[in-house]
Amino acid sequence: MNVPDHLLFASSHEWIDPTDPANAPVGISDRAQEELTDIVYLELPEVGRVLEKGEAFAVVESVKAANDIYAPVSGEVVEVNEALAESPESVNQDPYGMGWMVKIRVSNPDELSDLLNADAYREQIS
Amino acid sequence: MPVQYEGIAMEHRQVRDRVGIFDISHMGEFEVEGAEAVRWLDARLSNRAASLSIGQGQYTLLLNDAGGVIDDLLLYRLGENHYFMVVNAARVERDRECLIEAKPEAQGVVFRDRSSEYGAVAVQGPESLALWEKIGEEVLLPQRNCLLQQGNALICRTGYTGEDGYEIFAPNEEIGSWWDRLTAAGAAPCGLGARDTLRLEKCYPLNGNDLDEVHTALEAGLAPFVKLDKGDGFVGSSALLAQRDAGIPTRLTALRVIDKAPPLRHGYPILSTSGGPTLSELTSGTLSPSLNVGIGLAYLPLAYSKPGRELLISIRGREFRAEVVKKPFL
């Protein structure tokens, strides 16, 4: 199971790349995409929407079911991965790359310390 | 049966293109025997049991007095006065109650619920016949909708996917070895998820979703399996005759989304005008893996059920255009 070392994870299986907190990509983990399987549709937020930590901000649909995706930290959506509208399967194929969903401007960097690092997340899913 | 083994879309393609196997041991099995069995069955079920020759099966319905669907099932004739019924798992108890209410003993008919003794697998897909030879079975498969007895097992040329194939009913202690032999020979294990997408593309109704005790068999579009001209009638026949003459109020209708939209799902509201009142709700819905488009079924008033009619489906508060299409989708 792929868990990149430079990312932080929510226990609900979202990841965030904290390298640039003003422009931090967010997506779902390899484990999450594997459990969802065959992602066929995504409903993503508008640029400018302000998210509260833990708020459902996107819906990912597989043939099986619709699943809410939660904001790992609070912040404003500064970019949305529009390419996923045409190729939702990118989330399955490349969850940490092409499959990113939104970039957010983190409003409260302290919240990043509440997230799991790669080792802790590996332990959660093992 | 799990929802999926390797993924719904992959399992779906296996069945459409090659061959898949489903564990359908949850299905119920009844046995009916006696000199008056056919008369008793014909008074209780909607199709014409008397037309079955030995080894033949038919799709038939157990209806309530109002013509609503209690269960849809397969009835096979095993012998001169011996019948086998395959019923939906969730309806076993209700079916059994209704059939026992029809007093089999009083008419010299022996009714047995064998559900706990039988397991079953469904082998479905264009390569299912080649698979039968591959596992070394020498006996020829029966014709469509027919059955043969092979040792303790019943091999039925039926299914719920729209593909050729067969369903094997065998005592619990034997069904595992059928599964093992068939999967070892190449049948891909498939789950409930693929079973649902496969049947919905073919517009086979799902009991509890598309069939219920409120909507009649005629509204469900099952008239070919309802023999209203059977001599003495059957439970539900007078209500259905009256409804046929008065005109059916709704019809189970196929809807296909027009623009890009999320997969359709059971319960989504259907509107005729933007922001308007809810006309109906989807009884089934999915994203068709074969067509890559949202498909669904709903009971719609006749005026809205003509192919080409455009409607709106509300998904999490957003409206998506959909079109009534002819059944089946595929």
Short mmCIF file of C-alpha atoms in Angstrom, two decimals:
data_model
loop_
_atom_site.label_atom_id
_atom_site.label_comp_id
_atom_site.label_asym_id
_atom_site.label_seq_id
_atom_site.Cartn_x
_atom_site.Cartn_y
_atom_site.Cartn_z
CA MET A 1 0.00 0.00 0.00
CA ASN A 2 1.48 3.30 -1.13
CA VAL A 3 1.77 5.91 1.69
CA PRO A 4 4.18 8.73 0.65
CA ASP A 5 6.35 10.03 3.47
CA HIS A 6 5.89 13.73 2.73
CA LEU A 7 2.09 13.74 3.15
CA LEU A 8 -0.19 14.09 6.17
CA PHE A 9 -3.36 12.02 6.55
CA ALA A 10 -6.77 12.30 8.19
CA SER A 11 -8.10 9.16 9.84
CA SER A 12 -10.94 9.36 7.29
CA HIS A 13 -8.31 8.64 4.56
CA GLU A 14 -7.80 12.08 3.01
CA TRP A 15 -4.24 13.32 2.45
CA ILE A 16 -2.81 16.83 2.28
CA ASP A 17 0.60 17.95 1.05
CA PRO A 18 1.65 20.61 3.63
CA THR A 19 4.77 21.75 1.73
CA ASP A 20 3.13 25.07 0.76
CA PRO A 21 0.24 25.74 3.15
CA ALA A 22 -0.99 28.57 0.89
CA ASN A 23 -1.48 26.09 -1.95
CA ALA A 24 -1.82 22.62 -0.44
CA PRO A 25 -3.12 19.75 -2.61
CA VAL A 26 -5.72 17.45 -1.03
CA GLY A 27 -6.89 14.04 -2.18
CA ILE A 28 -7.75 10.56 -0.92
CA SER A 29 -5.29 7.83 -0.04
CA ASP A 30 -4.37 4.74 -2.00
CA ARG A 31 -6.23 2.68 0.59
CA ALA A 32 -9.36 4.82 0.17
CA GLN A 33 -9.36 4.56 -3.63
CA GLU A 34 -8.85 0.82 -3.38
CA GLU A 35 -11.83 0.43 -1.07
CA LEU A 36 -14.05 2.65 -3.23
CA THR A 37 -12.95 0.93 -6.49
CA ASP A 38 -13.92 2.11 -9.99
CA ILE A 39 -14.52 5.80 -9.30
CA VAL A 40 -16.92 7.05 -11.96
CA TYR A 41 -17.98 10.53 -10.86
CA LEU A 42 -16.73 13.35 -8.64
CA GLU A 43 -18.58 16.34 -7.31
CA LEU A 44 -15.98 18.95 -6.35
CA PRO A 45 -16.44 22.36 -4.65
CA GLU A 46 -16.15 25.76 -6.33
CA VAL A 47 -12.96 27.80 -6.08
CA GLY A 48 -13.35 30.27 -3.20
CA ARG A 49 -15.40 28.02 -0.97
CA VAL A 50 -14.24 28.16 2.62
CA LEU A 51 -14.01 24.76 4.28
CA GLU A 52 -14.19 23.91 7.93
CA LYS A 53 -11.99 21.08 9.12
CA GLY A 54 -14.05 17.88 8.95
CA GLU A 55 -16.64 19.36 6.57
CA ALA A 56 -17.80 17.20 3.67
CA PHE A 57 -16.53 19.12 0.63
CA ALA A 58 -16.71 16.58 -2.19
CA VAL A 59 -18.60 13.47 -3.23
CA VAL A 60 -16.81 10.57 -4.84
CA GLU A 61 -19.03 8.02 -6.55
CA SER A 62 -18.18 4.49 -7.51
CA VAL A 63 -20.71 2.18 -9.15
CA LYS A 64 -21.24 0.79 -5.66
CA ALA A 65 -21.98 3.95 -3.68
CA ALA A 66 -21.60 7.70 -3.14
CA ASN A 67 -19.02 8.70 -0.51
CA ASP A 68 -18.38 12.04 1.18
CA ILE A 69 -14.84 13.38 1.33
CA TYR A 70 -13.93 15.50 4.36
CA ALA A 71 -11.64 18.51 4.66
CA PRO A 72 -8.51 17.42 6.58
CA VAL A 73 -7.96 21.03 7.75
CA SER A 74 -9.80 24.35 7.46
CA GLY A 75 -9.06 26.62 4.53
CA GLU A 76 -10.19 28.19 1.28
CA VAL A 77 -10.35 26.28 -1.97
CA VAL A 78 -7.89 28.01 -4.34
CA GLU A 79 -7.90 25.48 -7.18
CA VAL A 80 -10.01 22.51 -8.29
CA ASN A 81 -8.75 19.60 -10.40
CA GLU A 82 -11.10 20.12 -13.34
CA ALA A 83 -9.48 17.24 -15.26
CA LEU A 84 -11.20 14.77 -12.92
CA ALA A 85 -14.57 15.57 -14.51
CA GLU A 86 -13.38 13.81 -17.65
CA SER A 87 -11.10 11.23 -16.06
CA PRO A 88 -12.35 10.33 -12.56
CA GLU A 89 -10.38 7.07 -12.84
CA SER A 90 -7.21 9.16 -12.19
CA VAL A 91 -8.14 8.96 -8.51
CA ASN A 92 -7.82 5.17 -8.73
CA GLN A 93 -4.74 5.15 -10.91
CA ASP A 94 -2.71 7.94 -9.30
CA PRO A 95 -4.31 9.01 -5.99
CA TYR A 96 -1.35 11.15 -4.88
CA GLY A 97 -0.60 12.68 -8.31
CA MET A 98 -3.13 13.19 -11.11
CA GLY A 99 -5.87 12.28 -8.64
CA TRP A 100 -5.54 15.35 -6.41
CA MET A 101 -8.94 16.99 -5.91
CA VAL A 102 -8.51 20.53 -4.60
CA LYS A 103 -5.75 22.86 -3.45
CA ILE A 104 -6.50 24.82 -0.31
CA ARG A 105 -5.05 27.83 1.46
CA VAL A 106 -4.71 26.46 4.99
CA SER A 107 -6.28 28.99 7.37
CA ASN A 108 -5.07 27.49 10.62
CA PRO A 109 -1.68 25.76 10.21
CA ASP A 110 -1.94 24.46 13.79
CA GLU A 111 -4.54 21.99 12.56
CA LEU A 112 -1.86 20.26 10.50
CA SER A 113 -0.38 18.89 13.70
CA ASP A 114 -3.65 17.04 14.42
CA LEU A 115 -3.13 14.92 11.28
CA LEU A 116 -1.33 11.59 11.03
CA ASN A 117 2.13 11.40 9.53
CA ALA A 118 2.88 8.62 7.06
CA ASP A 119 4.05 6.19 9.74
CA ALA A 120 1.01 6.74 11.92
CA TYR A 121 -1.30 6.36 8.93
CA ARG A 122 0.45 3.16 7.84
CA GLU A 123 -0.20 1.84 11.33
CA GLN A 124 -3.88 2.82 11.14
CA ILE A 125 -4.46 0.92 7.89
CA SER A 126 -2.27 -2.09 8.71
CA MET B 1 -22.53 -13.04 -1.52
CA PRO B 2 -20.23 -10.05 -1.08
CA VAL B 3 -20.90 -6.78 -2.94
CA GLN B 4 -17.75 -7.34 -4.95
CA TYR B 5 -14.60 -9.44 -5.21
CA GLU B 6 -12.28 -7.54 -7.56
CA GLY B 7 -14.49 -4.55 -8.42
CA ILE B 8 -17.96 -4.19 -9.86
CA ALA B 9 -16.94 -2.86 -13.29
CA MET B 10 -14.40 -5.64 -13.84
CA GLU B 11 -16.81 -8.36 -12.73
CA HIS B 12 -19.51 -6.85 -14.93
CA ARG B 13 -17.22 -7.02 -17.97
CA GLN B 14 -16.24 -10.61 -17.14
CA VAL B 15 -19.88 -11.67 -17.40
CA ARG B 16 -20.62 -9.67 -20.57
CA ASP B 17 -17.43 -10.76 -22.34
CA ARG B 18 -16.36 -14.09 -20.80
CA VAL B 19 -17.85 -15.94 -17.84
CA GLY B 20 -18.52 -15.14 -14.19
CA ILE B 21 -19.92 -17.09 -11.25
CA PHE B 22 -22.22 -15.86 -8.50
CA ASP B 23 -22.89 -17.54 -5.17
CA ILE B 24 -26.70 -17.42 -5.05
CA SER B 25 -27.12 -19.78 -2.12
CA HIS B 26 -29.33 -17.17 -0.43
CA MET B 27 -32.16 -17.92 -2.91
CA GLY B 28 -35.10 -19.93 -1.56
CA GLU B 29 -36.18 -23.31 -2.93
CA PHE B 30 -39.62 -24.92 -2.57
CA GLU B 31 -40.83 -28.29 -3.72
CA VAL B 32 -44.44 -29.03 -4.62
CA GLU B 33 -45.69 -32.53 -5.24
CA GLY B 34 -48.98 -34.34 -5.67
CA ALA B 35 -51.60 -35.37 -8.18
CA GLU B 36 -53.30 -31.96 -7.89
CA ALA B 37 -50.07 -29.95 -7.84
CA VAL B 38 -50.54 -28.27 -11.19
CA ARG B 39 -54.11 -27.23 -10.43
CA TRP B 40 -53.01 -25.85 -7.07
CA LEU B 41 -50.10 -23.93 -8.62
CA ASP B 42 -52.25 -22.50 -11.38
CA ALA B 43 -54.72 -21.14 -8.84
CA ARG B 44 -51.92 -19.42 -6.94
CA LEU B 45 -49.39 -18.29 -9.55
CA SER B 46 -49.86 -15.93 -12.50
CA ASN B 47 -48.23 -17.86 -15.36
CA ARG B 48 -49.66 -21.09 -16.80
CA ALA B 49 -48.06 -23.95 -14.87
CA ALA B 50 -50.09 -26.45 -16.90
CA SER B 51 -48.18 -25.51 -20.03
CA LEU B 52 -44.86 -26.81 -18.61
CA SER B 53 -43.55 -30.08 -19.93
CA ILE B 54 -41.27 -32.14 -17.71
CA GLY B 55 -37.86 -30.46 -17.47
CA GLN B 56 -39.21 -27.05 -18.47
CA GLY B 57 -39.26 -23.90 -16.37
CA GLN B 58 -41.07 -20.55 -16.47
CA TYR B 59 -40.91 -17.14 -14.87
CA THR B 60 -44.05 -16.58 -12.82
CA LEU B 61 -45.46 -14.35 -10.09
CA LEU B 62 -47.02 -14.77 -6.69
CA LEU B 63 -49.56 -11.95 -6.39
CA ASN B 64 -51.77 -10.55 -3.66
CA ASP B 65 -55.53 -10.10 -4.07
CA ALA B 66 -54.99 -6.60 -5.49
CA GLY B 67 -52.61 -7.90 -8.16
CA GLY B 68 -49.52 -6.52 -6.35
CA VAL B 69 -46.33 -8.56 -6.60
CA ILE B 70 -45.44 -10.58 -3.51
CA ASP B 71 -42.63 -12.37 -5.35
CA ASP B 72 -41.31 -13.17 -8.79
CA LEU B 73 -39.93 -16.67 -9.13
CA LEU B 74 -38.99 -19.54 -11.39
CA LEU B 75 -41.17 -22.62 -11.49
CA TYR B 76 -39.75 -25.86 -12.94
CA ARG B 77 -41.53 -29.11 -13.61
CA LEU B 78 -39.33 -31.95 -12.36
CA GLY B 79 -41.73 -34.84 -12.98
CA GLU B 80 -45.31 -35.73 -13.80
CA ASN B 81 -46.64 -34.23 -10.54
CA HIS B 82 -43.49 -32.71 -9.11
CA TYR B 83 -42.46 -29.02 -9.22
CA PHE B 84 -39.51 -26.94 -7.99
CA MET B 85 -39.68 -23.22 -7.21
CA VAL B 86 -36.80 -20.77 -6.87
CA VAL B 87 -37.82 -17.67 -4.91
CA ASN B 88 -36.17 -14.48 -3.66
CA ALA B 89 -34.26 -14.79 -0.39
CA ALA B 90 -35.98 -11.86 1.31
CA ARG B 91 -39.40 -13.28 0.43
CA VAL B 92 -39.02 -16.90 1.52
CA GLU B 93 -41.12 -16.53 4.66
CA ARG B 94 -43.80 -14.35 3.08
CA ASP B 95 -44.04 -16.72 0.11
CA ARG B 96 -44.26 -19.75 2.35
CA GLU B 97 -47.06 -18.16 4.40
CA CYS B 98 -49.03 -17.28 1.27
CA LEU B 99 -48.61 -20.72 -0.23
CA ILE B 100 -49.55 -22.53 2.97
CA GLU B 101 -52.60 -20.24 3.22
CA ALA B 102 -53.63 -21.70 -0.12
CA LYS B 103 -54.09 -25.01 1.74
CA PRO B 104 -51.92 -27.47 -0.17
CA GLU B 105 -52.79 -30.45 2.11
CA ALA B 106 -56.52 -30.00 1.64
CA GLN B 107 -55.92 -30.53 -2.06
CA GLY B 108 -53.55 -33.46 -1.67
CA VAL B 109 -50.49 -31.36 -2.44
CA VAL B 110 -47.28 -31.66 -0.44
CA PHE B 111 -45.43 -28.35 -0.06
CA ARG B 112 -41.88 -28.33 1.30
CA ASP B 113 -39.55 -25.40 1.96
CA ARG B 114 -36.11 -26.78 1.06
CA SER B 115 -34.31 -23.42 1.28
CA SER B 116 -32.03 -24.40 4.14
CA GLU B 117 -30.90 -27.59 2.35
CA TYR B 118 -29.86 -26.11 -0.98
CA GLY B 119 -26.93 -23.99 -2.05
CA ALA B 120 -26.69 -22.52 -5.53
CA VAL B 121 -24.31 -20.91 -8.00
CA ALA B 122 -25.08 -19.01 -11.20
CA VAL B 123 -22.62 -19.31 -14.09
CA GLN B 124 -23.21 -16.52 -16.60
CA GLY B 125 -21.52 -15.22 -19.72
CA PRO B 126 -20.84 -16.11 -23.36
CA GLU B 127 -18.16 -18.62 -22.34
CA SER B 128 -20.33 -20.44 -19.82
CA LEU B 129 -21.06 -23.32 -22.20
CA ALA B 130 -17.39 -23.85 -23.02
CA LEU B 131 -16.74 -23.84 -19.27
CA TRP B 132 -19.23 -26.68 -18.80
CA GLU B 133 -17.23 -28.83 -21.21
CA LYS B 134 -13.98 -27.72 -19.63
CA ILE B 135 -14.96 -29.09 -16.23
CA GLY B 136 -15.56 -32.43 -17.91
CA GLU B 137 -19.33 -32.67 -17.67
CA GLU B 138 -20.42 -34.99 -20.44
CA VAL B 139 -24.15 -34.51 -20.22
CA LEU B 140 -25.44 -31.77 -22.54
CA LEU B 141 -26.75 -28.61 -20.96
CA PRO B 142 -30.53 -28.25 -21.10
CA GLN B 143 -32.18 -25.81 -23.51
CA ARG B 144 -33.02 -22.26 -22.40
CA ASN B 145 -35.38 -22.18 -19.42
CA CYS B 146 -35.10 -25.94 -19.05
CA LEU B 147 -33.47 -28.07 -16.40
CA LEU B 148 -31.81 -31.41 -15.96
CA GLN B 149 -31.07 -33.46 -12.87
CA GLN B 150 -27.43 -34.42 -12.47
CA GLY B 151 -26.97 -36.61 -9.41
CA ASN B 152 -28.34 -34.53 -6.53
CA ALA B 153 -27.95 -31.28 -8.45
CA LEU B 154 -30.42 -29.43 -10.65
CA ILE B 155 -28.86 -27.66 -13.61
CA CYS B 156 -31.13 -24.88 -14.91
CA ARG B 157 -30.44 -22.93 -18.10
CA THR B 158 -31.54 -19.63 -16.56
CA GLY B 159 -30.01 -16.50 -15.10
CA TYR B 160 -30.41 -12.87 -14.15
CA THR B 161 -27.79 -11.15 -16.30
CA GLY B 162 -29.13 -11.38 -19.86
CA GLU B 163 -26.21 -13.63 -20.85
CA ASP B 164 -26.39 -17.32 -21.60
CA GLY B 165 -25.55 -19.55 -18.66
CA TYR B 166 -26.91 -21.88 -16.03
CA GLU B 167 -27.78 -22.01 -12.37
CA ILE B 168 -26.85 -25.05 -10.31
CA PHE B 169 -28.89 -25.97 -7.25
CA ALA B 170 -27.27 -28.64 -5.08
CA PRO B 171 -27.35 -29.85 -1.48
CA ASN B 172 -25.31 -27.57 0.80
CA GLU B 173 -22.54 -30.13 1.21
CA GLU B 174 -22.06 -30.41 -2.56
CA ILE B 175 -22.31 -26.80 -3.71
CA GLY B 176 -18.79 -25.87 -2.59
CA SER B 177 -17.20 -28.38 -4.92
CA TRP B 178 -19.20 -27.00 -7.88
CA TRP B 179 -17.92 -23.50 -7.01
CA ASP B 180 -14.35 -24.79 -6.71
CA ARG B 181 -14.42 -26.69 -10.01
CA LEU B 182 -16.02 -23.83 -11.94
CA THR B 183 -13.71 -21.12 -10.57
CA ALA B 184 -10.65 -23.34 -11.09
CA ALA B 185 -11.74 -23.73 -14.72
CA GLY B 186 -11.86 -19.96 -15.19
CA ALA B 187 -15.19 -18.53 -13.98
CA ALA B 188 -14.52 -15.16 -12.29
CA PRO B 189 -16.20 -14.79 -8.87
CA CYS B 190 -18.73 -11.94 -9.07
CA GLY B 191 -20.67 -10.18 -6.34
CA LEU B 192 -23.98 -8.53 -5.66
CA GLY B 193 -22.82 -5.23 -7.20
CA ALA B 194 -22.23 -6.70 -10.66
CA ARG B 195 -25.38 -8.80 -10.38
CA ASP B 196 -27.31 -5.55 -9.97
CA THR B 197 -25.66 -3.63 -12.84
CA LEU B 198 -26.03 -6.63 -15.18
CA ARG B 199 -29.71 -7.17 -14.46
CA LEU B 200 -30.53 -3.46 -14.59
CA GLU B 201 -29.01 -3.03 -18.07
CA LYS B 202 -31.48 -5.74 -19.17
CA CYS B 203 -34.36 -4.19 -17.16
CA TYR B 204 -34.93 -7.33 -15.11
CA PRO B 205 -36.88 -6.06 -12.10
CA LEU B 206 -35.47 -6.49 -8.60
CA ASN B 207 -37.94 -7.60 -5.98
CA GLY B 208 -38.21 -5.09 -3.15
CA ASN B 209 -36.97 -2.27 -5.43
CA ASP B 210 -38.86 -2.47 -8.70
CA LEU B 211 -41.49 -4.95 -7.59
CA ASP B 212 -43.67 -4.46 -4.55
CA GLU B 213 -47.10 -5.33 -3.25
CA VAL B 214 -48.52 -1.91 -4.16
CA HIS B 215 -47.77 -1.77 -7.88
CA THR B 216 -49.47 -4.50 -9.88
CA ALA B 217 -47.84 -6.99 -12.22
CA LEU B 218 -49.31 -5.04 -15.16
CA GLU B 219 -47.80 -1.77 -13.95
CA ALA B 220 -44.47 -3.60 -13.59
CA GLY B 221 -44.67 -4.55 -17.28
CA LEU B 222 -44.96 -8.26 -16.54
CA ALA B 223 -48.12 -8.94 -18.57
CA PRO B 224 -46.44 -11.76 -20.59
CA PHE B 225 -46.18 -13.74 -17.36
CA VAL B 226 -49.75 -13.09 -16.28
CA LYS B 227 -52.30 -15.39 -17.95
CA LEU B 228 -55.56 -13.56 -17.39
CA ASP B 229 -57.42 -16.10 -19.53
CA LYS B 230 -56.61 -19.04 -17.23
CA GLY B 231 -59.85 -20.96 -16.70
CA ASP B 232 -60.69 -20.43 -13.03
CA GLY B 233 -58.48 -17.42 -12.48
CA PHE B 234 -55.80 -17.10 -9.81
CA VAL B 235 -55.15 -14.92 -6.77
CA GLY B 236 -55.02 -11.36 -8.09
CA SER B 237 -56.58 -12.08 -11.48
CA SER B 238 -59.88 -10.27 -10.93
CA ALA B 239 -58.09 -7.13 -9.75
CA LEU B 240 -55.80 -7.29 -12.77
CA LEU B 241 -58.72 -7.79 -15.17
CA ALA B 242 -60.41 -4.72 -13.69
CA GLN B 243 -57.20 -2.71 -13.95
CA ARG B 244 -56.61 -3.84 -17.51
CA ASP B 245 -60.08 -2.63 -18.48
CA ALA B 246 -59.82 0.66 -16.57
CA GLY B 247 -56.27 1.36 -17.77
CA ILE B 248 -53.10 1.13 -15.70
CA PRO B 249 -52.19 4.30 -13.77
CA THR B 250 -48.40 3.91 -13.85
CA ARG B 251 -45.81 1.92 -15.71
CA LEU B 252 -42.33 0.78 -14.69
CA THR B 253 -40.28 2.92 -17.05
CA ALA B 254 -36.65 3.04 -18.15
CA LEU B 255 -34.79 6.36 -17.77
CA ARG B 256 -31.40 7.24 -19.15
CA VAL B 257 -29.53 10.44 -18.30
CA ILE B 258 -28.77 12.83 -21.16
CA ASP B 259 -25.83 14.90 -19.87
CA LYS B 260 -22.92 13.91 -17.70
CA ALA B 261 -24.37 13.06 -14.29
CA PRO B 262 -23.61 11.06 -11.17
CA PRO B 263 -24.68 7.41 -11.15
CA LEU B 264 -28.42 7.11 -10.59
CA ARG B 265 -29.53 5.52 -7.35
CA HIS B 266 -32.67 4.12 -5.76
CA GLY B 267 -34.85 6.87 -4.24
CA TYR B 268 -33.71 9.85 -6.33
CA PRO B 269 -36.70 12.14 -7.03
CA ILE B 270 -37.99 12.59 -10.59
CA LEU B 271 -39.51 15.93 -11.65
CA SER B 272 -41.30 16.94 -14.82
CA THR B 273 -40.37 20.62 -14.53
CA SER B 274 -37.43 22.38 -12.90
CA GLY B 275 -38.21 23.05 -9.26
CA GLY B 276 -41.55 21.33 -9.69
CA PRO B 277 -43.14 18.71 -7.46
CA THR B 278 -41.77 15.18 -7.27
CA LEU B 279 -43.45 13.04 -9.89
CA SER B 280 -41.96 9.76 -8.73
CA GLU B 281 -38.74 8.23 -7.40
CA LEU B 282 -36.26 5.84 -8.95
CA THR B 283 -36.84 2.27 -7.84
CA SER B 284 -33.40 1.27 -9.16
CA GLY B 285 -30.44 3.14 -10.55
CA THR B 286 -26.79 2.76 -11.43
CA LEU B 287 -24.12 3.84 -13.84
CA SER B 288 -24.29 1.28 -16.62
CA PRO B 289 -20.77 -0.18 -16.92
CA SER B 290 -21.49 -1.25 -20.52
CA LEU B 291 -22.92 2.08 -21.70
CA ASN B 292 -21.09 4.36 -19.24
CA VAL B 293 -24.27 6.34 -18.63
CA GLY B 294 -26.68 6.66 -15.72
CA ILE B 295 -29.70 4.35 -16.02
CA GLY B 296 -32.68 3.73 -13.80
CA LEU B 297 -36.24 2.47 -13.45
CA ALA B 298 -39.25 4.25 -11.99
CA TYR B 299 -43.03 3.95 -11.88
CA LEU B 300 -44.27 6.91 -13.90
CA PRO B 301 -47.80 8.05 -14.74
CA LEU B 302 -48.59 6.85 -18.27
CA ALA B 303 -48.53 10.38 -19.67
CA TYR B 304 -44.82 10.63 -18.74
CA SER B 305 -43.74 7.13 -19.70
CA LYS B 306 -43.46 7.41 -23.50
CA PRO B 307 -39.98 6.95 -25.01
CA GLY B 308 -38.45 10.31 -25.83
CA ARG B 309 -40.12 12.11 -22.94
CA GLU B 310 -37.64 14.31 -21.10
CA LEU B 311 -37.68 14.50 -17.29
CA LEU B 312 -35.39 15.73 -14.52
CA ILE B 313 -33.73 13.67 -11.83
CA SER B 314 -32.77 15.47 -8.65
CA ILE B 315 -29.42 14.42 -7.19
CA ARG B 316 -28.35 16.13 -3.97
CA GLY B 317 -30.45 19.15 -4.93
CA ARG B 318 -29.15 19.47 -8.50
CA GLU B 319 -31.32 18.58 -11.47
CA PHE B 320 -30.06 16.41 -14.32
CA ARG B 321 -31.91 15.77 -17.59
CA ALA B 322 -33.03 12.23 -18.36
CA GLU B 323 -34.98 10.66 -21.17
CA VAL B 324 -37.53 7.87 -21.16
CA VAL B 325 -36.16 5.05 -23.32
CA LYS B 326 -37.45 1.69 -24.52
CA LYS B 327 -36.63 -1.31 -22.35
CA PRO B 328 -34.09 -2.85 -22.11
CA PHE B 329 -31.11 -0.48 -22.03
CA LEU B 330 -28.86 -3.16 -23.52
#
